[in-house]
Short mmCIF file of C-alpha atoms in Angstrom, two decimals:
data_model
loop_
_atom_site.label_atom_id
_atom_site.label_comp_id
_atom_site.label_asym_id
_atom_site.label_seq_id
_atom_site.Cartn_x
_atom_site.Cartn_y
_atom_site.Cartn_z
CA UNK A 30 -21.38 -65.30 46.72
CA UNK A 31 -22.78 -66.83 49.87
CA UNK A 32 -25.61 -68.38 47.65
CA UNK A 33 -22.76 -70.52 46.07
CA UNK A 34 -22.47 -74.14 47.40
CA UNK A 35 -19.12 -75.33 48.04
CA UNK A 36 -18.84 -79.07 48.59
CA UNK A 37 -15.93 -81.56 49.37
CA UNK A 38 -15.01 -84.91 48.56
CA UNK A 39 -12.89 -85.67 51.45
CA UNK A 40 -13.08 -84.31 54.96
CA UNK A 41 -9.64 -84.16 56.01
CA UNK A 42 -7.49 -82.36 57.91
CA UNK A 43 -6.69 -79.73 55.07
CA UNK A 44 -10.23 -80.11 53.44
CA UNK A 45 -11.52 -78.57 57.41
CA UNK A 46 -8.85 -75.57 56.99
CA UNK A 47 -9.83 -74.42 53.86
CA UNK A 48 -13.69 -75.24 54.97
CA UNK A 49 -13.28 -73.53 58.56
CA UNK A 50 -10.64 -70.52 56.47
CA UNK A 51 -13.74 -69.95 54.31
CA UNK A 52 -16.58 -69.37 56.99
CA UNK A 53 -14.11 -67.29 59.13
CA UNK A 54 -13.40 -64.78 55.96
CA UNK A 55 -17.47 -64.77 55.71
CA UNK A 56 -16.96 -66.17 51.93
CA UNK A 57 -19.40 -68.80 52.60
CA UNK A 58 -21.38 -70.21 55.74
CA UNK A 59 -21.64 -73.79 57.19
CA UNK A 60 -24.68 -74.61 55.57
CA UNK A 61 -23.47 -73.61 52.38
CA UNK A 62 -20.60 -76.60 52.41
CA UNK A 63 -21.50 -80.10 52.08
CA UNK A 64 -18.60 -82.79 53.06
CA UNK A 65 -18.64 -86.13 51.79
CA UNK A 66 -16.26 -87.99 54.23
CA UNK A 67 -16.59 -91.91 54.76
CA UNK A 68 -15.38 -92.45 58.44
CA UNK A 69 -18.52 -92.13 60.79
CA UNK A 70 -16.20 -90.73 63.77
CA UNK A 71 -14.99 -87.72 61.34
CA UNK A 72 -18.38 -87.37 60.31
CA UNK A 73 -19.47 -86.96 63.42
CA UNK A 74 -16.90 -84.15 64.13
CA UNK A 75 -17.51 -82.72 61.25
CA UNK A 76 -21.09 -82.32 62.09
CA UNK A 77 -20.01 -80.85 65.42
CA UNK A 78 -17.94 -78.25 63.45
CA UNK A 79 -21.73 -77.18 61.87
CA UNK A 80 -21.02 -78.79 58.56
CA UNK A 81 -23.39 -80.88 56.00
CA UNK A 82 -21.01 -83.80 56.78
CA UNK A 83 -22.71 -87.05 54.64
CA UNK A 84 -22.31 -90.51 53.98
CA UNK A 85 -22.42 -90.86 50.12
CA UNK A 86 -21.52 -88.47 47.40
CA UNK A 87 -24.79 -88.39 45.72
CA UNK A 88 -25.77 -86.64 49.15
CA UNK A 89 -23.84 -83.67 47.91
CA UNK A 90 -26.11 -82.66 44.86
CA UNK A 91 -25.48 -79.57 43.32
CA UNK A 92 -22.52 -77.41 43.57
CA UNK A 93 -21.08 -74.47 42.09
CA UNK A 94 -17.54 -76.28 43.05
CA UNK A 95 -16.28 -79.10 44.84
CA UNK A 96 -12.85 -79.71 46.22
CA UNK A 97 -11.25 -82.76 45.36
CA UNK A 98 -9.38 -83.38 49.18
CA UNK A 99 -8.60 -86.76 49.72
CA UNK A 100 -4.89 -89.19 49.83
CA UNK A 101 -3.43 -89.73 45.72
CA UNK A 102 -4.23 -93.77 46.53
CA UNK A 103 -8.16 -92.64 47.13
CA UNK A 104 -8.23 -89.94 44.29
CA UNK A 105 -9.58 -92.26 42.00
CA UNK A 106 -12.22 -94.34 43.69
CA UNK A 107 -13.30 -91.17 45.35
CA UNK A 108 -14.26 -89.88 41.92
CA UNK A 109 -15.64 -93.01 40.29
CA UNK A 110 -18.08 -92.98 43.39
CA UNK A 111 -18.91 -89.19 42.92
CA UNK A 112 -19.43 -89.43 39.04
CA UNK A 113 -21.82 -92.61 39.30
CA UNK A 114 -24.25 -90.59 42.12
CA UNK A 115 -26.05 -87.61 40.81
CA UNK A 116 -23.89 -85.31 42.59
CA UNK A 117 -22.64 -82.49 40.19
CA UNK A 118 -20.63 -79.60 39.89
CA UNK A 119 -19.20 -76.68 37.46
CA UNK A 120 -15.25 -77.46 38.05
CA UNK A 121 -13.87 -79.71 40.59
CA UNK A 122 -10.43 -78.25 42.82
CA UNK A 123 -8.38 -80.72 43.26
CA UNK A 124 -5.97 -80.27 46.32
CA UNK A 125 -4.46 -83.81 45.91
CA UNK A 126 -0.65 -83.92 45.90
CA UNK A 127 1.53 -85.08 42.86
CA UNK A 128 -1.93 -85.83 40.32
CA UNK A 129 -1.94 -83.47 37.64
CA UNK A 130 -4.39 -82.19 36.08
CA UNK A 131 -4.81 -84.20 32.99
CA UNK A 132 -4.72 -87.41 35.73
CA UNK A 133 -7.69 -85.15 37.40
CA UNK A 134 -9.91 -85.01 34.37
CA UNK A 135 -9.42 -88.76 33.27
CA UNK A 136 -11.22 -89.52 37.08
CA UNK A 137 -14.29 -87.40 36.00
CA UNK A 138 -16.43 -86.69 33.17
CA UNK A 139 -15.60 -84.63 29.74
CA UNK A 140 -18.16 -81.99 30.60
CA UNK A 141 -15.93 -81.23 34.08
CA UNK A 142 -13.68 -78.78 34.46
CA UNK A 143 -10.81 -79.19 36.79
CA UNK A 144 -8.93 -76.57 38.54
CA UNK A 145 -5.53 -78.12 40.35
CA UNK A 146 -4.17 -76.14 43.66
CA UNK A 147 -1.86 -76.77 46.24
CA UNK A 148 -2.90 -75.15 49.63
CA UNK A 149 -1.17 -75.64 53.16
CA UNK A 150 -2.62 -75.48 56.37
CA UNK A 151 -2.19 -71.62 57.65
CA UNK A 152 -5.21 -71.49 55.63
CA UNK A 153 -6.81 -72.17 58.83
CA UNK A 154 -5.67 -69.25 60.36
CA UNK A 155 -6.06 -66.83 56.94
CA UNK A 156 -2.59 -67.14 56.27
CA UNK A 157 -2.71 -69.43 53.73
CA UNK A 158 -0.62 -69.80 50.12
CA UNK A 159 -2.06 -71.28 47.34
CA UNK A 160 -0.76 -71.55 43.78
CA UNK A 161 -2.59 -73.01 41.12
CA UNK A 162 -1.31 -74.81 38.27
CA UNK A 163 -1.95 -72.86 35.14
CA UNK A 164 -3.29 -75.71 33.48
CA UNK A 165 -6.93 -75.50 34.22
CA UNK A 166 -9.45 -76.66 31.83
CA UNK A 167 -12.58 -75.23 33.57
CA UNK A 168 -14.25 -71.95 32.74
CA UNK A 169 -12.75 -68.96 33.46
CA UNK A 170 -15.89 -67.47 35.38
CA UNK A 171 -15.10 -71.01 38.11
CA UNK A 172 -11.60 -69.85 38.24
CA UNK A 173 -12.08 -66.13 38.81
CA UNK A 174 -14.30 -67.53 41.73
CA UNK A 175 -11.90 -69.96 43.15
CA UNK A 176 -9.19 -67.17 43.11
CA UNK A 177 -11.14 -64.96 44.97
CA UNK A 178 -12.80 -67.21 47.72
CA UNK A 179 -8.91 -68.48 48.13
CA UNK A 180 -8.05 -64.73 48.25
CA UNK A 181 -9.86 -64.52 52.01
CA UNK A 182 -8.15 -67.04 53.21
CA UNK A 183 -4.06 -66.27 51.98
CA UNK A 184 -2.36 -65.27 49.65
CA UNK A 185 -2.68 -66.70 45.53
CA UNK A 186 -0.22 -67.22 42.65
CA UNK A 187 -0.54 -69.00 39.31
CA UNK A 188 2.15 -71.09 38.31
CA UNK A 189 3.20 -73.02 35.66
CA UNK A 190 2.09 -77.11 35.82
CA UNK A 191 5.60 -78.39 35.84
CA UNK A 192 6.55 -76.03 38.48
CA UNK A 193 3.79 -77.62 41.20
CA UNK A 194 5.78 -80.63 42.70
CA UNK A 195 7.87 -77.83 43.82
CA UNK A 196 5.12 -75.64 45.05
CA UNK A 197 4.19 -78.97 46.77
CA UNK A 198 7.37 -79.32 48.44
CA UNK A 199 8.30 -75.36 49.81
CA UNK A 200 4.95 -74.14 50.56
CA UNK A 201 2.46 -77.59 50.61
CA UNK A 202 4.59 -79.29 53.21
CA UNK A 203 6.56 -76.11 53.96
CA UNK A 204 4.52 -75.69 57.53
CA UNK A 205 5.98 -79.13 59.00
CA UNK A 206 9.67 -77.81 58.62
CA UNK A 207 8.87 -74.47 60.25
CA UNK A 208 6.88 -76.25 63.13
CA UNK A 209 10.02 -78.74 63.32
CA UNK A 210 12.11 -75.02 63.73
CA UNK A 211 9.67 -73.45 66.39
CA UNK A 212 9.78 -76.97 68.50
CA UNK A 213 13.68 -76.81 67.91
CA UNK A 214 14.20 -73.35 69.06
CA UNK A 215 11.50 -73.24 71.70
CA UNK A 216 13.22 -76.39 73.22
CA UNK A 217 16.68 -74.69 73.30
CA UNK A 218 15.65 -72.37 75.67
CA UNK A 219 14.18 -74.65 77.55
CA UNK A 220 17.13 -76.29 77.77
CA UNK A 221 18.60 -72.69 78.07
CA UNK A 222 16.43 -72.74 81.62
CA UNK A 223 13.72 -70.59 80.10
CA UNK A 224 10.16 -71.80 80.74
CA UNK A 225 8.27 -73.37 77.61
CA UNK A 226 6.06 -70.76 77.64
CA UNK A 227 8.55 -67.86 77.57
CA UNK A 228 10.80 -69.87 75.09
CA UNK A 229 7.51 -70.03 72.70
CA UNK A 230 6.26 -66.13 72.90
CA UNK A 231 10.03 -65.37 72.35
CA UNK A 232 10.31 -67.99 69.37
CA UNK A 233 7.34 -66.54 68.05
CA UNK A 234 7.88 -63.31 67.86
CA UNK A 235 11.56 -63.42 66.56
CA UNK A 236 10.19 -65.52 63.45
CA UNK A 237 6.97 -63.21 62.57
CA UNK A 238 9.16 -60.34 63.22
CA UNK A 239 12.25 -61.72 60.81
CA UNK A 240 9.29 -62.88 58.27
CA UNK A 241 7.94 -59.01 58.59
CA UNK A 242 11.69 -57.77 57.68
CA UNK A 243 12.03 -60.17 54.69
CA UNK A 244 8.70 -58.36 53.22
CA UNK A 245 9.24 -54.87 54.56
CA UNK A 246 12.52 -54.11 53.27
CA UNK A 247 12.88 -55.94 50.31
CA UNK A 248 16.55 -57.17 51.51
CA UNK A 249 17.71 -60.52 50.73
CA UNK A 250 17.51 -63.22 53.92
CA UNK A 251 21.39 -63.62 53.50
CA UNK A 252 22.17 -59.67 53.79
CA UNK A 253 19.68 -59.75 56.88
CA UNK A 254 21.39 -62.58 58.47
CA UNK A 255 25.11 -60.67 58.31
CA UNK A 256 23.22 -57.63 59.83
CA UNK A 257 22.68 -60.02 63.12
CA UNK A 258 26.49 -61.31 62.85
CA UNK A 259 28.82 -59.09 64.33
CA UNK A 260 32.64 -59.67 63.86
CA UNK A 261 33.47 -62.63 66.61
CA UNK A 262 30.01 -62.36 68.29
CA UNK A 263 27.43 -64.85 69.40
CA UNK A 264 25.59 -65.27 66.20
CA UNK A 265 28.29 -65.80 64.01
CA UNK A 266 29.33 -68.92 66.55
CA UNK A 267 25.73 -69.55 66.32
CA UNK A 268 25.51 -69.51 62.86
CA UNK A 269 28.73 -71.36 62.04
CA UNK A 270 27.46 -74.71 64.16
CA UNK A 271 24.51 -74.92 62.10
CA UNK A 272 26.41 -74.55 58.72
CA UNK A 273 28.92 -77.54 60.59
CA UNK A 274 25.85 -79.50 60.64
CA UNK A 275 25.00 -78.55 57.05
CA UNK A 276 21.97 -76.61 58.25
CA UNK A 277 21.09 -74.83 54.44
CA UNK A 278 22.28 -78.37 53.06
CA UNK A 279 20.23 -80.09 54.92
CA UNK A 280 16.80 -78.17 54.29
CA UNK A 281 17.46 -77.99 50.50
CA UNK A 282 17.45 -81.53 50.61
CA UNK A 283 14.78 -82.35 52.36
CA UNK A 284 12.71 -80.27 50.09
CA UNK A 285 13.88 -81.87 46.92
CA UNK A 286 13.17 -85.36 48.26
CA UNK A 287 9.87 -84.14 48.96
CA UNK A 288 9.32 -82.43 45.03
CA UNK A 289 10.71 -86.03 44.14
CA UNK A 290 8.13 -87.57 45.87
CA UNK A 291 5.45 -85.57 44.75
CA UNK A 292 6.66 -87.21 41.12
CA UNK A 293 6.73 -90.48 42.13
CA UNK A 294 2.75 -89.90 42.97
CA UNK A 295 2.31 -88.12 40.08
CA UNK A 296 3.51 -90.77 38.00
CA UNK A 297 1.86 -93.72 40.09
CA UNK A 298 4.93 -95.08 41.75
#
């Protein structure tokens, strides 16, 4: 699988997790991934980071896959550029938010296939999700491969294409509201007179530990949460001035406007 060239069109912040996620699973080594990236700065730190990092996409040449990884406003340029160089590929991955598929294969030639995923960025750290939309058109032999190099690097589900602007919004943005929690928490007990670094390893812990009961036991998060509350204690009093401030509310929300946005790209708005 190593002898498999991987190469990007983009060379982003979640193009270098998947990248970096890759070479730390051993699925691939550095000079097995080309990344086409246009800034000279990121080039330059991408070079650092041991990649093929190049200036045009007809430096990429021949890959088994490449990874569609740049904004929705660049997606199409991006592949106009990389279909007129002699750059080529068996399937391109496209990890662009709110483009679907079909929009994918319109920016590249019939002979293509495109594969449409939505990662996030604990990929970097192996703990990645990624769910692909179940409306590939390349070969299954590229997809089989794509699942399993994603495999190393978190955990995969299929899913069905109309179901991906909400993929998008819990698990594709999902990491920016749980950083927004750790900062929240960690800050309380700061405030609480705990030292940062204290109010982070105990922040940490108590989420990995509560994510670690969700799986283990199989118990819903609401039947786990009334386990915590006891009658007139501190979490209930706890738990009631978040509901005040429409805490569940509040997060369902946000993560609808964010599917809804996903749409509005999708549809070009």
């Amino acid at each position: 699988m190593n002898s498999c060239r991987i190469s990007f069109i983009g060379g982003g912040n979640m193009a270098l997790a998947i990248a970096q996620g890759l070479i730390n699973a051993g699925k691939t080594t550095a000079d097995s991934i080309s990344i086409y990236e246009i800034s000279p700065q990121r080039r330059e730190f991408l070079r650092e980071k041991g990649f093929n990092a190049v200036e045009t996409p007809g430096e990429l040449g021949e890959s088994y896959i490449t990874f569609l990884a740049v904004k929705p406003a660049h997606a199409k340029a991006a592949a106009e550029q990389y279909c007129r160089s002699d750059a080529r590929c068996s399937a391109v991955v496209s990890i662009v938010a709110g483009l679907s598929t079909k929009s994918i294969c319109g920016m590249f030639d019939g002979n293509t296939g495109v594969i449409r995923i939505m990662p996030n960025t604990p990929t970097l750290v192996g703990m990645g999700m990624f769910a692909i939309s179940d409306d590939y058109t390349a070969a299954n032999d590229a997809v089989d491969f794509v699942k399993d190099i994603l495999s190393g690097i978190g955990e995969v589900t299929t899913v069905s294409s109309s179901l991906m602007d909400a993929v998008t919004a819990v698990s594709g943005s999902g990491p920016a509201y749980v950083f927004m929690f750790i900062d929240a928490m960690a800050s309380a007990g700061v405030r609480l007179g705990l030292s940062r670094k204290q109010a982070m390893e105990l922040t940490l812990q108590t989420i990995a530990g509560s994510v670690e009961m969700v799986r283990q036991t199989g118990t819903s998060p609401s039947d786990l949460k009334d386990m915590v509350c006891s009658p007139a204690g501190t979490t209930i009093e706890a738990v009631y001035a978040l509901e005040q401030g429409a805490f569940s509310a509040v997060i369902m929300d946000a993560i609808y406007k964010c599917a809804q946005k996903s749409k509005e790209l999708s549809a070009g708005k």
